[in-house]
Every structure is written in structure tokens, then in C-alpha cells.
Amino acid sequence: DGGITQSPKYLFRKEGQNVTLSCEQNLNHDAMYWYRQDPGQGLRLIYYSQIVNDFQKGDIAEGYSVSREKKESFPLTVTSAQKNPTAFYLCASSNEGAYEQYFGPGTRLTVT
Amino acid sequence: QKEVEQNSGPLSVPEGAIASLNCTYSDRGSQSFFWYRQYSGKSPELIMFIYSNGDKEDGRFTAQLNKASQYVSLLIRDSQPSDSATYLCAVLPSGSARQLTFGSGTQLTVLP
């Protein structure tokens, strides 16, 4: 089955620790995205990548980092510099020539 | 800042009725429009997209686009309790490579 996988589903960390969220897709999509969703709010773009080895900051990139070494993988690192990291993190991808994005199941991160 | 506005709701409709969800956007040059459904605790799921003025129908769902008035709506006919979810409107603003701007969503409840 083609799709987007994110792991883990739930993640708990102590304040001051970096944490990496996984996102993998086997749809052969060229573009991948990371969003953050807070309760009762829409999605805010953190980073996106349209090709391997290239990525751009979104609206709220501070305190986050990404890499795109392979077409199918786009991991997100939440660093200790992120002031309010507790949120629902969503990874998405889109195909070349298309604008619609498809989402993975998400990772719910709780930092205490 | 290019904005997408939605009435947060909650919007309640009886089973079998038509649910009407509205979205306005600030960027007059926006070209592509998307509706996502998000069940509580889950990730967004693409329902429909529309590029041209007018109506686009898919089963019980109809998307309506009016670029002159800068609004896009989603009609759900014969609403079912399983349609109860938050509906997110997303827009591709002018000048955007492929980054979508999301509204904060409208919570819909279909009452049995």
C-alpha cells in the first residue's frame, strides 16, 4: 500500500532534549512538508522540501531542523530551542505538478 | 499576510440535512482551493479540490468557488453522523511554489 508513515504516534520528552520525528513516504512524491497543529487551530508550516538535499523554512521554522537526504524521507528535529514544542506534528507530501497534499497519521509530542 | 478565514463553529445540522461550510481568503490571486476533513485526534484527509469558478460535485460533496467574492464553500448533502468532523479549507496563494495556507477549520456536528 502506498502512503505516508510517521513514527512514533505518541512521543514524550523532557524539556531541554532534542527529539526527531520520522516521516517516510512510498508515493514517489517529490515534495514533502512538516506542519504543526495546536488545539483548535489550523496547520502552520514549519519546513518544506521540493527536491532531495534542498528545503526551505516555513512560517514557524525557529527551533526546528530538517534534512532531505532521500526522496522518501523527511525527518524533523525539534530542538531544545523551540519554546512550546508540545503539539500535533503532521507530515505531508505532494506529487510533481500537483498542489494537493496528502497527510501522514501524525505524531503527538508532549514535552514536560 | 495571506489569510484564510473560516467560522470555527460548532455548526450543528440534523441527519439528512445539507451542511454548508464557508471559507474566505484574502489573496485575490489564489488559484487552487482544497477541503480537508479531520476527525478528532486524526490527520486531515483530502475531500475535494477546485480550481475553476463554479461548482464541482463528488458524491454527496459539492465545492463552490467564487473568485470575484473570494470565497469557497463546501456543501454536504444528506449529512450523516459520520460526517461529524472539523473541515479545513486550504488555499494556494499567488506566488507560492506549492505551500498551502490553511484556515483554522469549522467543527461540524451531524445530529442523529
Coordinates of C-alpha atoms in Angstrom, one line a residue:
Chain A
D1 CA 0.0 0.0 0.0
G2 CA 1.3 3.4 -0.9
G3 CA 1.2 6.1 1.8
I4 CA 2.9 8.2 4.4
T5 CA 4.1 6.8 7.7
Q6 CA 5.0 8.8 10.8
S7 CA 6.6 7.4 13.9
P8 CA 6.1 7.2 16.7
K9 CA 2.4 8.0 17.2
Y10 CA 3.0 9.4 20.6
L11 CA 6.2 10.8 22.0
F12 CA 7.1 12.1 25.4
R13 CA 10.2 14.1 26.2
K14 CA 11.7 16.1 29.0
E15 CA 12.4 19.8 28.4
G16 CA 15.8 20.5 27.1
Q17 CA 16.1 17.4 25.0
N18 CA 16.1 17.3 21.2
V19 CA 13.8 14.8 19.5
T20 CA 13.5 13.6 16.0
L21 CA 10.2 12.8 14.3
S22 CA 10.2 10.3 11.4
C23 CA 8.3 10.8 8.1
E24 CA 8.5 8.3 5.3
Q25 CA 6.5 8.1 2.0
N26 CA 6.4 5.5 -0.7
L27 CA 4.2 7.5 -3.1
N28 CA 7.2 8.7 -5.1
H29 CA 6.1 12.3 -4.3
D30 CA 8.8 14.9 -4.8
A31 CA 7.6 17.4 -2.2
M32 CA 7.3 16.9 1.5
Y33 CA 6.1 19.2 4.3
W34 CA 6.0 19.5 8.0
Y35 CA 3.2 21.2 9.8
R36 CA 2.3 21.8 13.4
Q37 CA -1.2 21.9 14.8
D38 CA -2.2 23.2 18.2
P39 CA -5.6 22.6 19.8
G40 CA -8.4 24.4 17.9
Q41 CA -6.1 25.8 15.4
G42 CA -5.2 25.3 11.8
L43 CA -2.0 23.9 10.4
R44 CA 1.2 26.0 10.4
L45 CA 4.0 25.2 8.0
I46 CA 7.4 24.5 9.7
Y47 CA 9.6 23.4 6.7
Y48 CA 9.1 22.1 3.2
S49 CA 11.3 20.4 0.6
Q50 CA 10.6 20.1 -3.1
I51 CA 13.7 18.1 -4.0
V52 CA 16.3 16.0 -2.3
N53 CA 19.0 17.9 -0.5
D54 CA 17.0 21.1 -0.6
F55 CA 14.5 22.5 1.9
Q56 CA 13.0 25.9 2.8
K57 CA 11.7 27.4 6.1
G58 CA 8.0 27.8 6.5
D59 CA 6.2 30.3 8.8
I60 CA 7.4 28.9 12.1
A61 CA 10.9 27.3 11.5
E62 CA 12.6 28.6 14.6
G63 CA 13.6 25.8 16.9
Y64 CA 13.2 23.1 14.3
S65 CA 15.6 21.5 11.8
V66 CA 15.1 19.1 8.9
S67 CA 17.1 17.0 6.4
R68 CA 16.2 15.5 3.0
E69 CA 18.8 13.0 2.1
K70 CA 16.4 10.7 0.4
K71 CA 13.3 11.3 -1.7
E72 CA 11.2 9.2 0.6
S73 CA 12.3 10.5 3.9
F74 CA 12.0 13.9 5.6
P75 CA 12.8 13.8 9.4
L76 CA 12.0 16.7 11.6
T77 CA 14.1 17.5 14.7
V78 CA 12.5 19.5 17.5
T79 CA 15.3 21.2 19.3
S80 CA 15.6 22.5 22.8
A81 CA 15.4 26.0 21.4
Q82 CA 11.7 25.5 20.5
K83 CA 9.8 27.4 23.2
N84 CA 6.5 25.5 23.1
P85 CA 7.1 22.1 21.4
T86 CA 4.1 20.3 22.7
A87 CA 1.8 19.9 19.6
F88 CA 0.5 17.5 17.0
Y89 CA 3.0 17.2 14.1
L90 CA 1.9 16.4 10.7
C91 CA 3.9 15.4 7.7
A92 CA 2.5 15.7 4.1
S93 CA 3.6 15.1 0.6
S94 CA 2.6 16.2 -2.9
N95 CA 3.3 14.9 -6.4
E96 CA 5.2 16.8 -9.0
G97 CA 2.8 19.1 -11.0
A98 CA 0.0 18.8 -8.3
Y99 CA -0.8 21.0 -5.4
E100 CA -3.0 18.8 -3.3
Q101 CA -1.2 17.4 -0.2
Y102 CA -1.7 14.1 1.5
F103 CA -1.0 13.7 5.2
G104 CA 0.5 11.0 7.3
P105 CA -1.2 10.0 10.6
G106 CA 0.8 12.5 12.7
T107 CA 2.9 12.4 15.8
R108 CA 1.7 13.8 19.1
L109 CA 4.6 15.2 21.0
T110 CA 4.4 16.1 24.7
V111 CA 7.3 17.9 26.4
T112 CA 7.3 18.3 30.1
Chain B
Q1 CA -0.1 38.0 5.5
K2 CA -2.3 36.0 3.2
E3 CA -5.2 34.7 5.3
V4 CA -7.9 32.1 5.1
E5 CA -10.9 32.6 7.3
Q6 CA -13.4 30.0 8.5
N7 CA -16.2 30.2 11.0
S8 CA -15.0 27.9 13.8
G9 CA -18.5 26.7 14.7
P10 CA -19.6 24.5 16.0
L11 CA -22.1 24.0 13.2
S12 CA -24.9 21.5 14.0
V13 CA -27.2 20.1 11.4
P14 CA -29.7 17.2 11.7
E15 CA -29.1 14.0 9.9
G16 CA -30.2 14.1 6.3
A17 CA -29.9 17.9 6.0
I18 CA -27.4 19.9 3.9
A19 CA -24.4 21.2 5.7
S20 CA -22.9 24.4 4.3
L21 CA -19.3 25.3 5.2
N22 CA -17.8 28.5 4.1
C23 CA -14.3 29.9 3.7
T24 CA -13.0 33.3 2.6
Y25 CA -9.5 34.2 1.5
S26 CA -7.6 37.4 1.3
D27 CA -5.3 36.9 -1.7
R28 CA -7.2 37.7 -4.8
G29 CA -4.6 35.9 -6.9
S30 CA -5.2 32.5 -5.3
Q31 CA -5.7 29.8 -7.8
S32 CA -6.3 26.4 -6.1
F33 CA -8.6 25.5 -3.2
F34 CA -8.8 22.5 -1.1
W35 CA -11.2 21.0 1.5
Y36 CA -9.9 18.5 4.1
R37 CA -11.8 16.6 6.7
Q38 CA -10.2 16.0 10.1
Y39 CA -11.7 13.6 12.6
S40 CA -10.8 14.3 16.3
G41 CA -7.3 13.1 17.0
K42 CA -6.6 12.1 13.4
S43 CA -4.8 13.7 10.5
P44 CA -6.5 15.7 7.7
E45 CA -7.9 13.8 4.8
L46 CA -8.4 15.4 1.4
I47 CA -12.0 15.6 0.3
M48 CA -12.0 17.8 -2.8
F49 CA -10.1 20.4 -4.6
I50 CA -11.4 23.1 -7.0
Y51 CA -9.6 25.4 -9.4
S52 CA -12.3 27.0 -11.5
N53 CA -15.2 29.2 -10.7
G54 CA -18.4 27.3 -10.3
D55 CA -19.4 24.0 -8.7
K56 CA -17.6 20.7 -8.5
E57 CA -19.5 17.7 -7.3
D58 CA -18.2 14.4 -5.9
G59 CA -20.8 12.1 -4.4
R60 CA -22.5 13.9 -1.5
F61 CA -20.0 16.7 -1.6
T62 CA -20.1 19.9 -3.7
A63 CA -17.4 22.5 -3.7
Q64 CA -18.3 26.0 -4.9
L65 CA -15.8 28.7 -5.8
N66 CA -16.5 32.3 -6.4
K67 CA -13.2 34.1 -7.1
A68 CA -14.8 37.5 -7.5
S69 CA -16.1 37.4 -4.0
Q70 CA -13.1 35.4 -2.7
Y71 CA -15.0 32.6 -1.1
V72 CA -15.1 28.9 -1.4
S73 CA -17.7 26.7 0.2
L74 CA -18.4 23.0 0.8
L75 CA -21.9 21.6 0.7
I76 CA -22.5 18.1 2.2
R77 CA -25.9 16.7 1.1
D78 CA -27.7 14.1 3.1
S79 CA -25.4 14.7 6.1
Q80 CA -24.6 11.6 8.2
P81 CA -23.3 11.4 11.8
S82 CA -20.1 10.0 10.3
D83 CA -19.6 13.4 8.7
S84 CA -19.1 15.0 12.1
A85 CA -15.6 16.3 12.0
T86 CA -13.6 19.5 11.6
Y87 CA -13.4 20.7 8.0
L88 CA -10.3 22.6 6.9
C89 CA -10.1 25.0 4.0
A90 CA -6.7 25.4 2.3
V91 CA -5.7 27.8 -0.4
L92 CA -2.7 28.1 -2.7
P93 CA -1.8 31.8 -2.6
S94 CA -0.3 33.6 -5.6
G95 CA 3.4 33.5 -5.6
S96 CA 3.5 30.3 -3.6
A97 CA 5.5 27.5 -5.0
R98 CA 3.4 24.8 -3.5
Q99 CA 2.8 25.9 0.1
L100 CA -0.8 25.9 1.1
T101 CA -2.4 28.3 3.7
F102 CA -4.9 26.6 6.0
G103 CA -7.9 28.0 7.8
S104 CA -8.5 27.1 11.4
G105 CA -11.4 24.8 10.5
T106 CA -15.1 24.6 11.1
Q107 CA -16.3 21.9 13.5
L108 CA -19.4 20.2 12.1
T109 CA -21.7 18.0 14.2
V110 CA -24.5 16.0 12.5
L111 CA -27.2 15.1 15.0
P112 CA -28.9 11.7 14.6

